[in-house]
Structure formats: C-alpha cells, structure tokens
XYZ file of C-alpha atoms in Angstrom:
579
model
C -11.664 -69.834 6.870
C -8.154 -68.224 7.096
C -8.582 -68.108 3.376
C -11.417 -66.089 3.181
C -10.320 -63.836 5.982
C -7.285 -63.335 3.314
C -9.329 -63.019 1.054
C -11.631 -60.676 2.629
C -9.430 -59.219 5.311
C -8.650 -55.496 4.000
C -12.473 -54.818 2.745
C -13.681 -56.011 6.449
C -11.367 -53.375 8.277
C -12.505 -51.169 5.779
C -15.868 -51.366 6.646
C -15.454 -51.492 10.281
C -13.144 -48.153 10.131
C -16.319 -46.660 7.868
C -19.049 -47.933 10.821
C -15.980 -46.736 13.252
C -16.122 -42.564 11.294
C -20.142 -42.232 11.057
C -20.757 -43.217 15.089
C -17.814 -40.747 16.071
C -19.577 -38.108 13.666
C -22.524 -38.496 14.240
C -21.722 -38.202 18.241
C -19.715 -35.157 17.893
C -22.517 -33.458 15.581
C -24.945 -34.378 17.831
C -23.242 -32.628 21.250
C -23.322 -29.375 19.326
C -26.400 -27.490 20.747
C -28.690 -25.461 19.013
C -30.717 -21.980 20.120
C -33.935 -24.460 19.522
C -33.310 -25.527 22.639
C -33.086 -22.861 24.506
C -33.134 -20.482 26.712
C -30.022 -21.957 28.188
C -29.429 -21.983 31.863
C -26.766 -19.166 32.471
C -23.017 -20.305 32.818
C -20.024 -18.578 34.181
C -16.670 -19.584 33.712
C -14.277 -17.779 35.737
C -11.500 -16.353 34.927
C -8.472 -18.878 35.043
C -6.005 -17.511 37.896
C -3.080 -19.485 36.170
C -3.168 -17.183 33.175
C -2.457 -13.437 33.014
C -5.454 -10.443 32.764
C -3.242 -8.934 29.950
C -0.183 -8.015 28.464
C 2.211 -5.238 27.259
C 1.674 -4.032 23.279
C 4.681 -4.934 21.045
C 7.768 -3.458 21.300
C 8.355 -1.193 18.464
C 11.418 -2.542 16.842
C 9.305 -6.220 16.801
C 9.537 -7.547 13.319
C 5.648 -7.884 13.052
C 5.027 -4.090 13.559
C 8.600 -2.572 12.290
C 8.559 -1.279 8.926
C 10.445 -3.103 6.262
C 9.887 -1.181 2.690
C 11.676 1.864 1.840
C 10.822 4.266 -0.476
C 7.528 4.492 -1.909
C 6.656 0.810 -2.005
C 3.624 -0.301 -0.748
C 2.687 -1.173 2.825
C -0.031 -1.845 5.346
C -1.594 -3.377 2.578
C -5.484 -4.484 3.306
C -8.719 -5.703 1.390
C -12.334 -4.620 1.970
C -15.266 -5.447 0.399
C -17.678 -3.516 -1.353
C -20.405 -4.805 -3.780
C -20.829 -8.543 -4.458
C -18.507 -7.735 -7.653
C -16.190 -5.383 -6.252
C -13.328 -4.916 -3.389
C -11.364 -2.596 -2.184
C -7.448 -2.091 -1.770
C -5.734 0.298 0.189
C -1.554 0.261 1.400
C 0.339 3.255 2.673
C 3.349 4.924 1.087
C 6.033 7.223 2.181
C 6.993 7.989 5.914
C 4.676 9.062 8.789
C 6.275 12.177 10.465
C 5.840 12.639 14.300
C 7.725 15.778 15.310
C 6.609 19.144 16.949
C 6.523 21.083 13.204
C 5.417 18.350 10.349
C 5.011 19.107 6.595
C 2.682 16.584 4.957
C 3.375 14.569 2.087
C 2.172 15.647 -1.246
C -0.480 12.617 -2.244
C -0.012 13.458 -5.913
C 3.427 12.613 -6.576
C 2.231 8.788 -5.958
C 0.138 6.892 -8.010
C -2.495 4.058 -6.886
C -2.735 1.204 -8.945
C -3.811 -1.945 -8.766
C -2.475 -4.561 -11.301
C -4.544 -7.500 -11.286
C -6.117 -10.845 -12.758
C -7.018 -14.790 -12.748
C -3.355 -16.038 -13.385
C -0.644 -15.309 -11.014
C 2.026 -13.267 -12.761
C -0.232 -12.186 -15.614
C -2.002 -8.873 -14.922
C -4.533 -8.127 -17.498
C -6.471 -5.825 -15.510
C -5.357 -2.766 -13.890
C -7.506 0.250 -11.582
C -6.675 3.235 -10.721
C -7.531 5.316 -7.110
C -7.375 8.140 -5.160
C -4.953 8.660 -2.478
C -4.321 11.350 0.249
C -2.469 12.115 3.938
C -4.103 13.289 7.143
C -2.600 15.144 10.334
C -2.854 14.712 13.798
C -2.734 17.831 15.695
C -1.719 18.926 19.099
C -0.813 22.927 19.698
C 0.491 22.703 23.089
C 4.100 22.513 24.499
C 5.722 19.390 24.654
C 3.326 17.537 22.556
C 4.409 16.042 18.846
C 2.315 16.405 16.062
C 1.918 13.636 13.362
C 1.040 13.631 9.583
C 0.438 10.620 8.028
C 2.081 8.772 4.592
C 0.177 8.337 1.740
C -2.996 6.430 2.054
C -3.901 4.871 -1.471
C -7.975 2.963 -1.950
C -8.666 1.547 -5.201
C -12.021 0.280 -5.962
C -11.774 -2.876 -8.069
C -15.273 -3.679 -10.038
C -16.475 -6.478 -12.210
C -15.319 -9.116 -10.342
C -16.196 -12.461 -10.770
C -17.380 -14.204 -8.099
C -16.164 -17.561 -6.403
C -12.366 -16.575 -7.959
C -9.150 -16.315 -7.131
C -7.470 -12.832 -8.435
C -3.872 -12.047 -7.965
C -2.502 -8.583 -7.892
C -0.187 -5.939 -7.397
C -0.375 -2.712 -5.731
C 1.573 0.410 -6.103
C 3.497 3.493 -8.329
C 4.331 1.172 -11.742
C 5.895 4.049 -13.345
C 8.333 4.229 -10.370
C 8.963 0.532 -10.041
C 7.599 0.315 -6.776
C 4.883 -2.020 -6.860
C 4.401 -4.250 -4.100
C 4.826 -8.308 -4.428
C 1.805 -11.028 -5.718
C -1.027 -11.062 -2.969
C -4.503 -12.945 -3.640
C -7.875 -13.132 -3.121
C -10.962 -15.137 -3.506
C -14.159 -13.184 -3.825
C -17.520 -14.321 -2.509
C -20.409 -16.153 -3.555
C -23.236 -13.736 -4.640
C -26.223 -13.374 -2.688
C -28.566 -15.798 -2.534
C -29.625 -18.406 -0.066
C -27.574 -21.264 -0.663
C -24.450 -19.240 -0.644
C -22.184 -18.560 1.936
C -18.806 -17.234 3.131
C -16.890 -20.432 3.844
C -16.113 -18.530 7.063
C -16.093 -15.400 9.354
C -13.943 -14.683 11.656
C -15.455 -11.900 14.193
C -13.540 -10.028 17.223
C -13.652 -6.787 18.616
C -11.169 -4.482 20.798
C -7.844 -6.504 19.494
C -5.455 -3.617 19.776
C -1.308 -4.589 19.785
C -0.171 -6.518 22.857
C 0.956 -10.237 22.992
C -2.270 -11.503 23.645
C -3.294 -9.645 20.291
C -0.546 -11.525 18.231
C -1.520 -14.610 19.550
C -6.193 -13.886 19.137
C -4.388 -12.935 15.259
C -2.115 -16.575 14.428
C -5.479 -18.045 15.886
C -7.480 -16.561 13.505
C -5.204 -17.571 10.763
C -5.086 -21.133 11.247
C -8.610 -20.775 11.485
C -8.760 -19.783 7.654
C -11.551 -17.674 7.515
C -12.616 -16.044 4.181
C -13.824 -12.976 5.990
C -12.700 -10.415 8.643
C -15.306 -8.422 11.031
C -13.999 -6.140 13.417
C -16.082 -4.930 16.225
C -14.293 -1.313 17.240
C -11.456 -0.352 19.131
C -8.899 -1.021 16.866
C -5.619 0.069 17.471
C -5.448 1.810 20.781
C -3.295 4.374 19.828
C -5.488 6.352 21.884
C -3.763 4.653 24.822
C -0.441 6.309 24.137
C 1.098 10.286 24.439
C 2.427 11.735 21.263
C 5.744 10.452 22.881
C 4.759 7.239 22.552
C 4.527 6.255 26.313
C 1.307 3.557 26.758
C -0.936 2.692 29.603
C -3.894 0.568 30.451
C -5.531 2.769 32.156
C -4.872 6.484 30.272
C -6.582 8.578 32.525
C -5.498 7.198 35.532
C -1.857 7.106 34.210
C -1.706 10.225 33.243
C -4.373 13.177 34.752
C -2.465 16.471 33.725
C -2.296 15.637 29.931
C -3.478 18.504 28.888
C -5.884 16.968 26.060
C -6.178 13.604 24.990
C -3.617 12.416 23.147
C -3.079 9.771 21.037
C 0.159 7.895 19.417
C -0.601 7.782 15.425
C 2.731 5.776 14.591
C 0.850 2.917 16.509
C -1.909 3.023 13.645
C 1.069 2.223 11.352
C 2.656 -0.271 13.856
C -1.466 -1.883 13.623
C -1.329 -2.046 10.007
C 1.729 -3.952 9.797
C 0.459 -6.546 12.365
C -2.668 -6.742 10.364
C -1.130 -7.058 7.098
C -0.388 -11.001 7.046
C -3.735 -11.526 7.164
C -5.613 -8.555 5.113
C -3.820 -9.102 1.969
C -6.248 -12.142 1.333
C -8.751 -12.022 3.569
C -11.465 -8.513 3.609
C -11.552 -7.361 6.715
C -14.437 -5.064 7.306
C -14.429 -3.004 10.590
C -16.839 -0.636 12.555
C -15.630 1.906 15.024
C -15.213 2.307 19.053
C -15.001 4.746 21.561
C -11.502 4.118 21.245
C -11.225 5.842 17.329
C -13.035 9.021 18.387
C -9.553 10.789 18.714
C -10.700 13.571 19.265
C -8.568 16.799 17.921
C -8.639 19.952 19.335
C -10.711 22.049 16.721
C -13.288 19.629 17.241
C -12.767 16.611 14.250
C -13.372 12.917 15.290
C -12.497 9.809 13.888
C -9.658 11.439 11.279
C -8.007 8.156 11.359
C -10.525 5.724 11.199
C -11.481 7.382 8.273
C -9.094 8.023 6.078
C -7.445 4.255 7.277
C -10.823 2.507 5.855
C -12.325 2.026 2.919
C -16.401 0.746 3.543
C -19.204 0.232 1.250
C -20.541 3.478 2.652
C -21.373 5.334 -0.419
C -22.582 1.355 -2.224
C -25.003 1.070 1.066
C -26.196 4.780 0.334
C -25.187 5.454 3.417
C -22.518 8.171 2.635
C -20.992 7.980 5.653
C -17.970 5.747 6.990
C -19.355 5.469 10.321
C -22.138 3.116 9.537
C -22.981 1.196 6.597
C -24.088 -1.900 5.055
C -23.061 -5.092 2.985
C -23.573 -8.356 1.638
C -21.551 -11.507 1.364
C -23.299 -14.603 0.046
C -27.044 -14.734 1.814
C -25.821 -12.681 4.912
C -26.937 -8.598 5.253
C -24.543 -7.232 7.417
C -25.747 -4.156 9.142
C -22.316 -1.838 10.765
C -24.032 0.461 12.748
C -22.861 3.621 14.813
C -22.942 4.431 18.403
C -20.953 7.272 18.602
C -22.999 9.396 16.079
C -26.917 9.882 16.013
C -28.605 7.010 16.583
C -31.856 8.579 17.464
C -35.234 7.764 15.412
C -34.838 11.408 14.199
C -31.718 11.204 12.777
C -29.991 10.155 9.810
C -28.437 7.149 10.649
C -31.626 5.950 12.202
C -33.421 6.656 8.580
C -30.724 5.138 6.878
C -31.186 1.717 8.581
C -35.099 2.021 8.090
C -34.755 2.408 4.235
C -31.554 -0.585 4.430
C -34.065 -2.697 6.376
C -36.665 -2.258 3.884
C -34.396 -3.614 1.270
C -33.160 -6.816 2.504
C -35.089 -9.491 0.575
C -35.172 -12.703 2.660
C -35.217 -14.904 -0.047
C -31.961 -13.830 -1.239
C -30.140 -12.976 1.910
C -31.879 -15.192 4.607
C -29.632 -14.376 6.929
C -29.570 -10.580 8.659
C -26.644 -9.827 11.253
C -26.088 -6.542 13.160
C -22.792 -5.248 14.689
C -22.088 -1.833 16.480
C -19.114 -1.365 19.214
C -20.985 -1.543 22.717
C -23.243 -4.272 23.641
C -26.917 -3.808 24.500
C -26.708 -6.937 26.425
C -23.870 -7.289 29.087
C -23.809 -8.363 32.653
C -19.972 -7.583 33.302
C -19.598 -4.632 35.869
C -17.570 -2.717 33.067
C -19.688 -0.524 30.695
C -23.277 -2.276 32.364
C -25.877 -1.458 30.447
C -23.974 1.904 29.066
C -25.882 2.284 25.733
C -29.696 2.370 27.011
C -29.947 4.669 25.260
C -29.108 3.779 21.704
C -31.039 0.362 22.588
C -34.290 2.563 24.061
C -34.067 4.151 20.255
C -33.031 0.922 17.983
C -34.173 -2.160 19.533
C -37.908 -2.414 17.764
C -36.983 -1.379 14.854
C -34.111 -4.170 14.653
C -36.634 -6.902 16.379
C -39.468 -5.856 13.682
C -37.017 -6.767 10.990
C -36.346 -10.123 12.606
C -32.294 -9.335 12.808
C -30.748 -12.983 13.602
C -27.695 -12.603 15.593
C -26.105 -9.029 16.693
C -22.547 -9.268 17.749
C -20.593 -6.192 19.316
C -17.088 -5.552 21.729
C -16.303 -2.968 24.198
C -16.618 -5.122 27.032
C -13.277 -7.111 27.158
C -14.734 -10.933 27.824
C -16.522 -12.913 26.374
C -20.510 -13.414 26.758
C -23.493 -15.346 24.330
C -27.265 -14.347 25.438
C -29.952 -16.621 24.901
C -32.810 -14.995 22.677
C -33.525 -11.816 24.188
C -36.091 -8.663 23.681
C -36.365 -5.446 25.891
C -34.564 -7.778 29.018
C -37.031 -10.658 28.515
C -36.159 -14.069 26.907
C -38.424 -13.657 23.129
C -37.713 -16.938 21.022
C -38.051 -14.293 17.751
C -35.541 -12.005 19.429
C -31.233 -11.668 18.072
C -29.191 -13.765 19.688
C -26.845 -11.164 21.056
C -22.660 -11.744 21.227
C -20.011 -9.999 23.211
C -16.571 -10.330 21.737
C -14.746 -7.769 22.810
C -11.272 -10.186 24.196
C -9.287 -9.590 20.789
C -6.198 -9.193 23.569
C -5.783 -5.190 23.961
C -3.573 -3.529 26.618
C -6.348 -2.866 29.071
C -6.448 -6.099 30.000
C -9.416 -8.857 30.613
C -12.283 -8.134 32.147
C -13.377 -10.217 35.479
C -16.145 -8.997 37.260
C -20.060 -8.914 36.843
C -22.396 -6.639 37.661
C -24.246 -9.404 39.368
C -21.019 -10.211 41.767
C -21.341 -9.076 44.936
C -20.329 -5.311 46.073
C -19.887 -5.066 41.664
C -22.810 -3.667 40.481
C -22.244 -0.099 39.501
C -23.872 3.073 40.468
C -26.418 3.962 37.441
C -24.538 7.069 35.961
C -21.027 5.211 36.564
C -20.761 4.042 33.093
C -21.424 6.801 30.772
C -20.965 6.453 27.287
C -18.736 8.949 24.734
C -22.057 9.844 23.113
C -25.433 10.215 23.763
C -25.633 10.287 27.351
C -27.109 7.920 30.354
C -30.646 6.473 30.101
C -31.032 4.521 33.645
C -33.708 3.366 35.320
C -34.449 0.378 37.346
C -36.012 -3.026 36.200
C -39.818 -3.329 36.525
C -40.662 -6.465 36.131
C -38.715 -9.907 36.849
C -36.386 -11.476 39.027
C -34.647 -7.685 39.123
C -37.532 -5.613 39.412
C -36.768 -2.614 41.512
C -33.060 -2.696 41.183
C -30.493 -1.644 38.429
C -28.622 -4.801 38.182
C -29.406 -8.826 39.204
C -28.115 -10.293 42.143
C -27.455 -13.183 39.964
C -26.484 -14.061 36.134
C -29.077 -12.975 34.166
C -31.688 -15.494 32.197
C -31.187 -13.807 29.369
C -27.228 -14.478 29.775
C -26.420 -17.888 28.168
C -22.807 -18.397 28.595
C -19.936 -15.767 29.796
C -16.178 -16.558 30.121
C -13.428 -13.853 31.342
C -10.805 -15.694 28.463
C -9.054 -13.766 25.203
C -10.478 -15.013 22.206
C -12.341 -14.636 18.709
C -14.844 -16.329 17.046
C -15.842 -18.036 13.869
C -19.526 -17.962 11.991
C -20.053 -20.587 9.590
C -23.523 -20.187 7.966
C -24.096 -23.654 6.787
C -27.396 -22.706 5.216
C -30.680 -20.687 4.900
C -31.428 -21.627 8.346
C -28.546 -22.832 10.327
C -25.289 -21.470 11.186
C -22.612 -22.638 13.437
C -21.379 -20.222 16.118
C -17.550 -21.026 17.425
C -15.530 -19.211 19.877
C -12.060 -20.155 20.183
C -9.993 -19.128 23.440
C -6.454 -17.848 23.071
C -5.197 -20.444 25.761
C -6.640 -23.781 22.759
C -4.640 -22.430 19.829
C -3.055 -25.387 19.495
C -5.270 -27.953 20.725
C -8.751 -28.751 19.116
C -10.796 -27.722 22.095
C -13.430 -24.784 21.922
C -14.811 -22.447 24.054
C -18.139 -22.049 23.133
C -19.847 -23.291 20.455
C -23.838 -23.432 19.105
C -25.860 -23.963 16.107
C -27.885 -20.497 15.423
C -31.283 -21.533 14.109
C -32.761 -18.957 12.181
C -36.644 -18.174 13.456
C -37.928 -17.547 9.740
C -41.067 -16.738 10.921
C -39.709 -13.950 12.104
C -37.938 -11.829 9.129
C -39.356 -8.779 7.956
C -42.289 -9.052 10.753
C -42.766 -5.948 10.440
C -46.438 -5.918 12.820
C -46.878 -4.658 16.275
C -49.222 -7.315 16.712
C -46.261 -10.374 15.887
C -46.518 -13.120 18.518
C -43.250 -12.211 21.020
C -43.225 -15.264 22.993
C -43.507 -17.710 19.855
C -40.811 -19.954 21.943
C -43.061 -22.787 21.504
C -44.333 -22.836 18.282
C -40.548 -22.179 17.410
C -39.598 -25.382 19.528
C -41.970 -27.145 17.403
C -40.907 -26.269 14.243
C -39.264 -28.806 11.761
C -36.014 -28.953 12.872
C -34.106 -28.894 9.064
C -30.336 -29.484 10.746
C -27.490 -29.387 8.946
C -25.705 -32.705 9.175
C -22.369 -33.048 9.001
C -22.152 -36.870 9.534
C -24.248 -37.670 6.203
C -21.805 -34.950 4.074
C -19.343 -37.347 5.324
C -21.603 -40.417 5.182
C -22.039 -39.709 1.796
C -18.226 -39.475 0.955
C -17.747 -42.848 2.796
C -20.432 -44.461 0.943
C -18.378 -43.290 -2.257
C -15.376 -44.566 -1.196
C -16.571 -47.861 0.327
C -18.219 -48.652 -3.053
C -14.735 -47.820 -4.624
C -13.053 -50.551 -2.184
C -15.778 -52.857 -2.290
C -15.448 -52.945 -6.370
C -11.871 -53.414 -5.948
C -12.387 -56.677 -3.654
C -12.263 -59.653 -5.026
C-alpha cells in the first residue's frame, strides 16, 4: 500500500487540487448575479463615516501633473479611437501662457508626426497631422488670460487589427520626438469580438482621490477608456489659480466665470500614464462648457479631443459614435439640442438605423447627466432631454446606458419612463472618479432631502417637472423611499469595468477606491442582453416581456468550464506522465 501511494502519491494530489479549483469556480461564478433575475430589491450602502467626502486637487509642483519636457518635445500625449482600422494621437508642444497680455504660439513652426509600426524601434510607417493653439479670454481687471501650446492630432489609418504598434510622436526634423509608446488595436466588429476590457468613470477631475480611481484603473488593465464628462475641473479655479468645491459659493463677486486652463495641462499629464496605450474616448459635462465672454463654449474640450465625429457623420465633437469589437457606442450631448427637431436628435435616428445587430450585438449609450438618479443632487435634472430621447433609445433596444454628474455611485434595475420594463437599458451612475467637490451622500428619498422641483436646473435646456402619476410616488416629485427601479446605490469613489464576454452576456464590475488593493468589489452583475429587443422598432412591442425574458434560455458564460477545460488539459498531461 505505501508503495502504491508512492507510486501514485503526486497524480492523487493532483487530482484532488483539480476537484479542489472547479468547486471554488464554479461557486464564485455562480454568486455573480445576473439582470435575468431581476428587478432587484433596492440597496443602499451608506456612506462609510471612517473615510473622507473628498479631497484637495494636486499640488502643482506634484511630479504626476508638473511638466517635465522642455522645448518642443511632446507631451500630454493620448490615444483615441476612430474607425475599426484607425486611431488617433494627439500631445501638446511648447508652453501654455497665463498672463494678463498673451501672444499665441504659431502652430506652424511644429510639425505632427507620428512614426510608427509592428516592431519596436523600427518605424516603417509614418502620418502626418494638423496642429493648432486656442485662447482663453477674460477682458476684465485682475483676471489672466491664457493661450494654449500647440495641440498636434494625427489620424493613423490602415491599421491592423488585434496588433500591437509602437510609435513615436513629434517634430523629427527638430529631434524632438517623444520616446516608444504602444498600442494594441481592437478586434473588428462582429459578434464574437470584444474589447478585453472597459474601464468607464465619469467626473474624475485632479484631487487625491482622482490619483488613486486612476492607479485603480491601471491595475485593472483595461484595453479601453470611457469618460463620462466633467473632466478636468478647471472650471473650479480663478485665472489665478485659486480652487474651490463649491465655486459659486466661494467666490460670488467673480465677475464672470472663470476657469484655470493650466489645470487642463496639469489633467493631461495625470492622464498621460495611462493614454499612451490605452484610447480613452470621452464625452462632455456641464463642467467643459467654459463659457467665454463673446459667447464660445466648450473651446477646450474641443480642441483637447480628437472623436470619431466626422467617421460617425456626425460632424460635431459634442456627440458622436463608435465601434469597438461587437459594441455601438452612442456619446451623446446634453448640453446642445437634444430635441426631436434638432440635429443631434436626427443624427442619432439615422446612427440607430445603422447598427446591424448581427455584427455589433451589443448597443451602449453614454451622455453626462443621468436620467435615472435618486440622490438629492441634480434629481431628475434632465427631464427634459429624457421626455425627448427615451423612446427613441428604448425602440432601438439600447442595452446598458451609463452617465456621471451625480458624484456616487448607483445601478437601476431595467427601467422605462419610471416603471421597471424587462426590455428597458439598464441604466449606470458613475460619476465618483474622485473630483474636488467631494462625494455625494444624500437621496432624494431621505427625509427633509427631496428637492424643490425647479432646484436642480440644468446648464441647458431648461426644467421639465411634474409630479409622478402613477405608483408608489404618485402625486409627489420624489419617493419617500429608494426607488424600485433603483437596484443598488453606494456614496463610495470608484470606477468600473465592462467585460462583454459575448453576444449576450457581459460582466458589469465596479471597483471602490477604498479595495484597490484587496480583491473585493463593490458591485458586480452579469448584463444579459434581451435580444428580443434590438431594433424593435414597433409601438406595439410587448413592454412588460419580464417573463417571457425570465424564461428565456439562459446561454451563460461560464467561467469554471474555460478553466475546466484547461484543467482537463493539464490533468491529462500529469496523468500521461504517471507511471
């Protein structure tokens, strides 16, 4: 007997260690809900007392936001997608000048290049852009004025996809070219290719808590970067540079709004660890309005950005469209016309019309401020945009639609016009990137919190209230308790991850700040896609299909038998090797 256990000894523990992986596997898979099962009951999660509601931006002479080239060589360097062959690059050049009299830069005297291929070190490829500066205007006493370095976007085409290119950006014929980044493009569309993942946050801004939503994000190595709006928050600062959470209550006689444009520079830097590989693709918020004084909006966001605008036939930066793998993303605007009359609103009609569900199964909205949100701040804000949007968006069967603005953190069960529809989005608030005006704790269904219904009115478009007419609510403006259609809501700094495992499931992640180094999660769901749904385009589509959906096949994405079938391949392997 001792012989054979000898013998046998090392291809028994194997096999017990192999029995030992698939139980814990299959355990863990199986505690991972999905939206089949739902509507969810609502949970809150407090805010924890022990940690802080926010935190100061970086200092400015912080090596993460300090600048560290001279010259003309490349900085702020960032990717962006474009077509399923083609990216974008942009970097900034030259100094920034904030002073009360600033003379721009002259754009031409710097070239944009890209240098580029599938071996690091050999450049076979090369592209060439189009660069140019912007100012930042304030005629009054005391104020400083800024004008911005060179901004450089080169459009990089015929990609291959699924590879890894290296490049360089820069002036070659000065010798100021910046050092070997890379990138891996995306699959192309089609249904059984995806992004490996996507990391998704909104109002992230500069503060600690913003450093530490970013090193999250990169240990979470996604392959792609959405950003939600509300950027920067340079529109938190004076020209002088002096910051506050709260800018109107901090500072009342400013005699316009001013912003701080160096902190757009300080943002780059912060960002630039991470852009250089992965495409970050962004949409704006109230907080990149800027408005000047002879009227122009958005000047920075702009000229900062490069977006598939003119690929989505769009043709404007402020909302577009584009596709990575079998996802249509859909950027959309809510601080421009959103009404059924106006362009934007035509735009995403025609876009709609194009998606072809058999190549991209998947459809996912994002715009700035949520439709769905029970927190006290910005409560139900946008009624507006949603009164104009909504059916068209729930005719096209749009999956999941994730937005910011409200700083917390909130997932909605399945949800049409306030009533839980098993064919309506599954709507996501992820607007606690970290920024300086802190975390936000109270709900509209707390008590003595629900606000007044022309408290929270929006930069655009005006107020649409009105009171609830059917339901639990009916008669009043907010709940007296969480909403049904509210799933989950915690008051914690965080970001998420998408990882669209196939044509029909995708696994939903969010990751608090306070578990960046444990393995713990905050939320986390499978998003089953209702197929039935896409493109139903009919006002006669069944809207409370939660039971036939219930009933459907349920075709889950295992992870256990992945791994099961890896263990079964190396089993055999130690089993052949036994005597």
């Amino acid at each position: 007997m001792v012989k054979i256990l000898l013998q046998y000894g090392t291809c028994i523990i194997f096999l017990l260690g192999f029995v030992i992986c698939i139980m814990a596997v299959r355990i863990a898979v199986a505690s991972i809900p999905t939206t089949l099962e739902g509507p969810f009951q609502p949970v809150t999660v407090q805010f924890d007392p022990s940690l802080r509601h926010g935190s100061s931006d970086l200092p400015q002479n912080d090596s993460r936001i300090a600048k560290q080239v001279t010259g003309n060589y490349p900085e702020q360097i960032a990717l962006a997608l474009s077509t399923p062959d083609a990216m974008w690059i942009t970097w900034i050049t030259g100094n920034a000048q904030l002073a009360p009299q600033v003379v721009p830069l002259d754009p031409t005297t710097v070239a944009s290049v890209v240098q580029y291929g599938t071996k690091s070190g050999n450049y076979s490829l090369s592209a060439v852009g189009t660069s140019l500066v912007y100012n930042q205007l304030y005629p009054f006493p005391g104020l400083l004025n800024y004008t911005s370095g060179i901004i450089h976007h080169v459009h990089l085409t015929g990609l291959t996809p699924n590879t890894k290119y290296f490049y360089k950006c820069g002036d070659p014929s000065q010798g100021e070219m910046s050092e070997e980044y890379n990138f891996t493009t995306l699959p192309l569309p089609g249904p059984d290719s995806y992004p490996s993942s996507i990391a998704i946050l909104g109002d992230l801004g500069l503060t600690y808590n913003s450093s530490t939503t970013l090193d999250h994000i990169i240990l979470n190595n996604p392959s792609l970067l959405l950003l939600v709006g509300d950027l920067s928050y340079a529109n938190n600062y004076l020209t002088t540079g002096e910051s506050a959470a709260c800018y109107s209550c901090s500072f009342p006689t400013a005699p316009t709004h001013e912003t701080y444009q160096p902190h757009w520079d300080n943002w780059g830097r912060f960002m630039q660890p991470l852009t250089t590989t992965v495409p970050m693709m962004v949409i704006e918020g109230n907080h990149e309005i800027e408005t000047q004084v002879g009227g122009a909006t958005f000047v920075s966001y702009k000229s900062r950005f490069s977006v598939p605008a003119e690929e989505s036939a769009s043709n404007n930066n402020l909302y577009y469209s584009f596709t990575a793998g079998g996802i249509h993303f859909i950027m959309l605007g809510a601080y421009v016309d959103y009404n059924r009359t106006g362009i934007q609103y035509n735009w995403l009609l025609q876009d709609l019309a194009k998606v072809d569900r058999s190549v991209t199964p998947w459809l996912v909205a994002t715009w700035h401020p949520p439709w769905y949100n029970s927190y006290s701040s910005h409560y139900r804000e946008v009624e507006c945009m949603r009164l104009q949007m909504e059916d068209l968006l729930y005719s096209y069967g749009v999956d999941v639609v994730f937005s910011g603005h409200v700083h917390a953190y909130e997932r909605c069960n399945r949800v049409y016009n306030y009533t839980l529809d098993a064919s309506g989005p599954v709507y996501i608030t992820v607007g606690d990137g970290g920024n300086i005006e802190q975390i936000e704790i109270s709900h509209a269904d707390d008590v003595g919190q629900c606000p007044s219904p022309d408290a929270n009115e929006p930069e655009y478009g005006g107020i649409c209230p009105f009171n609830f007419s059917s339901g639990p609510a009916a008669g009043k403006f907010c709940w007296n308790q969480q909403p049904e259609w509210s799933a989950f809501r915690e008051s914690s700094f965080g970001h998420g991850i998408l990882q669209v495992v196939n044509s029909t499931h995708a696994l939903w992640t969010w990751h608090r700040n306070q578990d960046v180094y444990s393995s713990a999660v905050g939320d986390q769901i499978y998003i089953v896609r209702n197929s039935s749904s896409s493109n139903r385009n009919s006002s006669s589509a069944n809207r409370n299909s939660s039971s036939s959906n219930r009933n459907s096949s349920f075709v889950s994405f295992d992870a256990s038998f992945v791994l099961f079938l890896f263990l079964v391949f190396w089993f055999s392997r130690v089993v052949s090797s036994c005597p």
